[in-house]
Coordinates of C-alpha atoms in Angstrom, one line a residue:
X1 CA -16.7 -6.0 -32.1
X2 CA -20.0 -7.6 -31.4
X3 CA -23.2 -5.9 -30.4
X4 CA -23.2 -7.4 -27.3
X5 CA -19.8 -5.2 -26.8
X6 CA -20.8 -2.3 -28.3
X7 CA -23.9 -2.3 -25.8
X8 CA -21.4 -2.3 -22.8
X9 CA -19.1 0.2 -24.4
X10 CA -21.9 2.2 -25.2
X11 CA -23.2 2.2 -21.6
X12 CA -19.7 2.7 -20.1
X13 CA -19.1 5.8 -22.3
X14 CA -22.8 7.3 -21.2
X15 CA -22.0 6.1 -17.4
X16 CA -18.7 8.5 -17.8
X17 CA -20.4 11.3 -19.4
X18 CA -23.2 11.1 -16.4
X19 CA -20.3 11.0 -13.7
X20 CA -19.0 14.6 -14.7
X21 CA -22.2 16.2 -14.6
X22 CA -20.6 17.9 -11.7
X23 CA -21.3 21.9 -11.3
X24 CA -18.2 24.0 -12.6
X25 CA -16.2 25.0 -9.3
X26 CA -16.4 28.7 -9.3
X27 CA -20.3 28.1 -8.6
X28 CA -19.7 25.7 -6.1
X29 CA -17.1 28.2 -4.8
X30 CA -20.7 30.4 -4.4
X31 CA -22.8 28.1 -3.2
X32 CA -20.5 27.3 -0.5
X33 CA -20.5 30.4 1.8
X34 CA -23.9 30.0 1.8
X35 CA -24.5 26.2 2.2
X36 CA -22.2 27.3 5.2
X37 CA -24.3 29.9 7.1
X38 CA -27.5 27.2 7.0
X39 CA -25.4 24.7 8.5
X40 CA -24.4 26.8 10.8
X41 CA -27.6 28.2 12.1
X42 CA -30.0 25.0 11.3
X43 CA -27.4 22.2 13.0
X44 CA -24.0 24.5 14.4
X45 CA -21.8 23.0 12.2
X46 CA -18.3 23.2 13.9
X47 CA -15.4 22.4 11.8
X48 CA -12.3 21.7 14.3
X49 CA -9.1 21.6 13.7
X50 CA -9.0 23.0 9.9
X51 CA -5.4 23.7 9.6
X52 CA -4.6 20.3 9.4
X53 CA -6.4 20.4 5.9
X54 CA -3.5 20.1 3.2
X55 CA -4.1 23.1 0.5
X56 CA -2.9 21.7 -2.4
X57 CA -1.4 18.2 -3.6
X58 CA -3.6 15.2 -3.9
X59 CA -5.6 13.9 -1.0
X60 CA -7.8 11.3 0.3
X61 CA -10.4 12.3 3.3
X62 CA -11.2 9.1 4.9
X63 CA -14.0 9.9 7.3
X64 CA -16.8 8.0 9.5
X65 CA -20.0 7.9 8.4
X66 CA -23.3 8.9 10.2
X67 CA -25.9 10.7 7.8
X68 CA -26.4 11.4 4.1
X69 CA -25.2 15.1 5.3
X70 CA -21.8 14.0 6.0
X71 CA -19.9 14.5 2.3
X72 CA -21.1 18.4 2.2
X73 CA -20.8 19.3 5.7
X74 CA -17.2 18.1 6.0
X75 CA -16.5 19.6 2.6
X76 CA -17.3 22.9 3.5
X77 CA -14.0 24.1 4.8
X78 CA -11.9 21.9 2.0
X79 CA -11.7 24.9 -0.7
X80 CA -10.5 22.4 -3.3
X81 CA -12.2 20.7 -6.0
X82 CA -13.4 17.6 -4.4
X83 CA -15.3 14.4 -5.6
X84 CA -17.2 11.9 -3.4
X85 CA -17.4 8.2 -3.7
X86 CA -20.9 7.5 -3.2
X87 CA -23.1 4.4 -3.2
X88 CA -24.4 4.1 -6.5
X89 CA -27.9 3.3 -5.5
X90 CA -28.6 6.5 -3.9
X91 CA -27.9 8.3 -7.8
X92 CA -31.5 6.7 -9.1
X93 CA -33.5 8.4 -6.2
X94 CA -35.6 11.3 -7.1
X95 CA -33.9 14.2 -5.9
X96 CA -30.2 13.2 -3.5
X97 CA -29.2 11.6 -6.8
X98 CA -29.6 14.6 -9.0
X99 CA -28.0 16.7 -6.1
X100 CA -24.8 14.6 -5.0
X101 CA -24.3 14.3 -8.9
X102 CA -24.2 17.8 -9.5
X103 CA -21.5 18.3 -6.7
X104 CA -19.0 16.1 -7.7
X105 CA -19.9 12.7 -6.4
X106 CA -19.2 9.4 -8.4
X107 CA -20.7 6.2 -8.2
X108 CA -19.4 3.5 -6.6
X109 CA -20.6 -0.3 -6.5
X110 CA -20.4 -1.0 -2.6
X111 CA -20.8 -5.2 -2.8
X112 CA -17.6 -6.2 -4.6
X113 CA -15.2 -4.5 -6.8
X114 CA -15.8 -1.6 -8.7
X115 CA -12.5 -1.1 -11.3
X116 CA -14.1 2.1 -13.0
X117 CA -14.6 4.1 -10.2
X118 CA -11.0 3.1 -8.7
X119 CA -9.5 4.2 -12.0
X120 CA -11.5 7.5 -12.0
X121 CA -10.4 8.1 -8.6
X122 CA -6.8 7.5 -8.7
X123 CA -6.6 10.0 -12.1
X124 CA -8.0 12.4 -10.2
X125 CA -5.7 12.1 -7.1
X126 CA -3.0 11.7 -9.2
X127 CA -3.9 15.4 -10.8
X128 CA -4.0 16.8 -7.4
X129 CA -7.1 16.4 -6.8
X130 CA -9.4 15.3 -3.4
X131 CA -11.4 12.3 -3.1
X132 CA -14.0 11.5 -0.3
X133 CA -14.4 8.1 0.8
X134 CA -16.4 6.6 3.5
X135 CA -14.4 3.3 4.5
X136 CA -16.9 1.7 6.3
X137 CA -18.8 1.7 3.0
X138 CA -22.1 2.1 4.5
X139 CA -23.8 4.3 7.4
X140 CA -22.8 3.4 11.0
X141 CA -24.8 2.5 14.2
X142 CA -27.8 4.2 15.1
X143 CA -25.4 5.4 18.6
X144 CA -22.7 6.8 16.3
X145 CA -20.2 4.5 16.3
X146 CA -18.3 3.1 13.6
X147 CA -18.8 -0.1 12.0
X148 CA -16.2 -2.4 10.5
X149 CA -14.2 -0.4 7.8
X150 CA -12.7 -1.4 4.9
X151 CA -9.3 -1.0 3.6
X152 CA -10.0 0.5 0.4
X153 CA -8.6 3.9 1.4
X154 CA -5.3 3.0 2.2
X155 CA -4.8 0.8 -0.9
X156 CA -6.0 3.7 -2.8
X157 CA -3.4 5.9 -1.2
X158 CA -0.6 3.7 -1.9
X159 CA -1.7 3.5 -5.4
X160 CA -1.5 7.0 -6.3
X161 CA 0.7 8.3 -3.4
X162 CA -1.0 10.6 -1.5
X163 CA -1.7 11.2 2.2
X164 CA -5.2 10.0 4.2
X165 CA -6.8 13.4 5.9
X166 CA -8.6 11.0 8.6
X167 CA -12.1 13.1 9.6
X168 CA -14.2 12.6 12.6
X169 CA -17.9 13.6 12.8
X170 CA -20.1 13.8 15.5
X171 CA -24.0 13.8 16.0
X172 CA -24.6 13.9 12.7
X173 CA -26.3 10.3 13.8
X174 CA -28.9 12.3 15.6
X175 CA -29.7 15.3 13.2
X176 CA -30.5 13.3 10.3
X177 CA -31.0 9.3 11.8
X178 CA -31.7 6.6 9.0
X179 CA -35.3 6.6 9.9
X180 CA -35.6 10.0 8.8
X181 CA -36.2 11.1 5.7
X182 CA -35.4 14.9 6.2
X183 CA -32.6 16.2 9.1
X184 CA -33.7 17.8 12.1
X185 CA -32.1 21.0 14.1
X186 CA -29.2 19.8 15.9
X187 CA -25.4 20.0 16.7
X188 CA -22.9 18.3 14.5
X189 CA -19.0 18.5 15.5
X190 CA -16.4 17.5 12.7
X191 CA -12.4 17.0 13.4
X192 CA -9.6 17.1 10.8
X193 CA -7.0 15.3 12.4
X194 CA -3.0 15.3 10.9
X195 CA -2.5 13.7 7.6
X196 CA -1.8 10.0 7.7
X197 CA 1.1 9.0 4.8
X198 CA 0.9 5.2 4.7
X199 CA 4.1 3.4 4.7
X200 CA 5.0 0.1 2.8
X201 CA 7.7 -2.0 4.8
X202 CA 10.2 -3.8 2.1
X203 CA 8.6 -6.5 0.1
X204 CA 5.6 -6.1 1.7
X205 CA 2.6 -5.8 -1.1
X206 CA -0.1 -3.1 -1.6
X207 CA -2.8 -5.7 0.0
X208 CA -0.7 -6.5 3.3
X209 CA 0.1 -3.3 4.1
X210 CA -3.4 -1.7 3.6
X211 CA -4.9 -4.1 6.3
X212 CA -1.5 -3.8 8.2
X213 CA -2.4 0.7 8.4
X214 CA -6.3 -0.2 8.6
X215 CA -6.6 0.0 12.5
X216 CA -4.1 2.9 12.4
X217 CA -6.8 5.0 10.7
X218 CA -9.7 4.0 12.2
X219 CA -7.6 4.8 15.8
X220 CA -7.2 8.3 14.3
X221 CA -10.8 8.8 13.6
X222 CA -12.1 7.3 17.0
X223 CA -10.3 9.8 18.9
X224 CA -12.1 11.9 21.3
X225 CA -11.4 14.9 22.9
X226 CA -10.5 14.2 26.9
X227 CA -13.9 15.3 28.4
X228 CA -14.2 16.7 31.9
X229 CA -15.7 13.7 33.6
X230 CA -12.3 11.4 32.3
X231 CA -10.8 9.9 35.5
X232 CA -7.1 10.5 35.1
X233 CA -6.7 6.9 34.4
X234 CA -8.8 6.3 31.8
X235 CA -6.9 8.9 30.1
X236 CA -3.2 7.2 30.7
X237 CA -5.2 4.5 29.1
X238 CA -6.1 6.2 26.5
X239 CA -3.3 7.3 25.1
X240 CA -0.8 4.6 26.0
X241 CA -4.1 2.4 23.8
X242 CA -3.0 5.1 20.3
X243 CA 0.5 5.3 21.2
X244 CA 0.4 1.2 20.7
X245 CA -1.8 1.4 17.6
X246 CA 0.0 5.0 15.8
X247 CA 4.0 4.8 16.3
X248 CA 5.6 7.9 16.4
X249 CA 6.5 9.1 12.5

């Protein structure tokens, strides 16, 4: 082995060692009740829907993504050890990267592939574990809505054979905008909708189907709740749009 090898194994093996710096779970187990009560009073957390949250078995949580607070406040209710995939950029800033570090998130190289963090991920799942992952890979619009998402999820969740909780959140775009370096009072809603078990069709590869179930999941996290002001056809067309995109399982 060469030096120039050495280096790299060297830096992997220290790049490992950083990635589990996570704290052990019963203090997160503390921390969480009270993490909880601030959310709750500083931006009303709601947390829909939670029995749709699988308690054991692995699990990938494939939610959109609106504000750096996004990874804790949709992890609050998921009382399972958890990691996040998070853009490694934010883990050399002063004080988010010390913090996401310490509760369980992982780097993950956003522009191209990233085979480490894949690997890491898919052990853990595999151990029955819970992986976050953001597909659209970045923050969304400035309005809330999503951008174009990736299909990294689903090929993960073939891979090591798990289901896809698909998560919704709502205003967390306007308690903590991208121009703001600190979030602000506010309301932030998040849904757990069903679990979402990709399907392979025969002879149809890992790739293919992934892009095939891509629109499928991001149909399950655009859902709304029908609001009062709905005229009755917008809601026929509505559903009749996610009975065409989800098929009955």
């Amino acid at each position: 082995m060469n030096n120039s090898e050495t280096l790299e194994k060297g830096k992997a093996v220290a790049g490992s060692k950083r990635a589990e710096m996570a704290l052990p779970q019963w203090l997160i187990n503390l921390m969480r009740p009270v993490i909880g009560l601030g959310s709750s009073v500083l931006w009303r957390i709601d947390h829909r829907d939670v029995a749709n949250i699988p308690q054991s078995g692995g699990l990938i949580v494939a939610a959109n993504h609106q504000s750096y607070g996004d990874p804790f406040w949709l992890g609050l209710p998921i009382k399972r050890p958890i990691r996040f995939l998070a853009w490694s950029e934010a883990f050399a800033w002063p004080i988010v990267g010390r913090a996401i570090r310490l509760l369980g998130a992982w780097p993950l190289q956003v522009a191209g592939s990233d085979p480490a963090a894949i690997r890491r991920s898919l052990t853990w799942l595999r151990d029955g574990g819970v992986v976050v992952i953001f597909p659209e890979g970045e923050r969304g619009q400035a309005d809330g809505s999503m951008i174009r998402m990736k299909a990294g999820a689903v090929r993960m969740a073939l891979e090591a054979g798990v289901p896809i909780l698909p998560v919704t959140i709502r205003g967390a775009n306007r308690v903590w905008p991208a121009c703001k370096l600190f979030p602000r009072p506010g309301k932030v809603e998040i849904i757990y909708h069903p679990v979402f078990y990709p399907e392979q069709r025969p002879g149809e590869e890992n790739r293919a189907c992934a892009h095939r179930a891509k629109p499928i999941l991001a149909s399950k996290r655009r859902y709304q709740r029908p609001n009062a002001g709905a005229s009755s056809s917008q809601l026929r067309s509505d559903r009749l749009r996610l009975r065409t995109l989800v098929p009955p399982s």
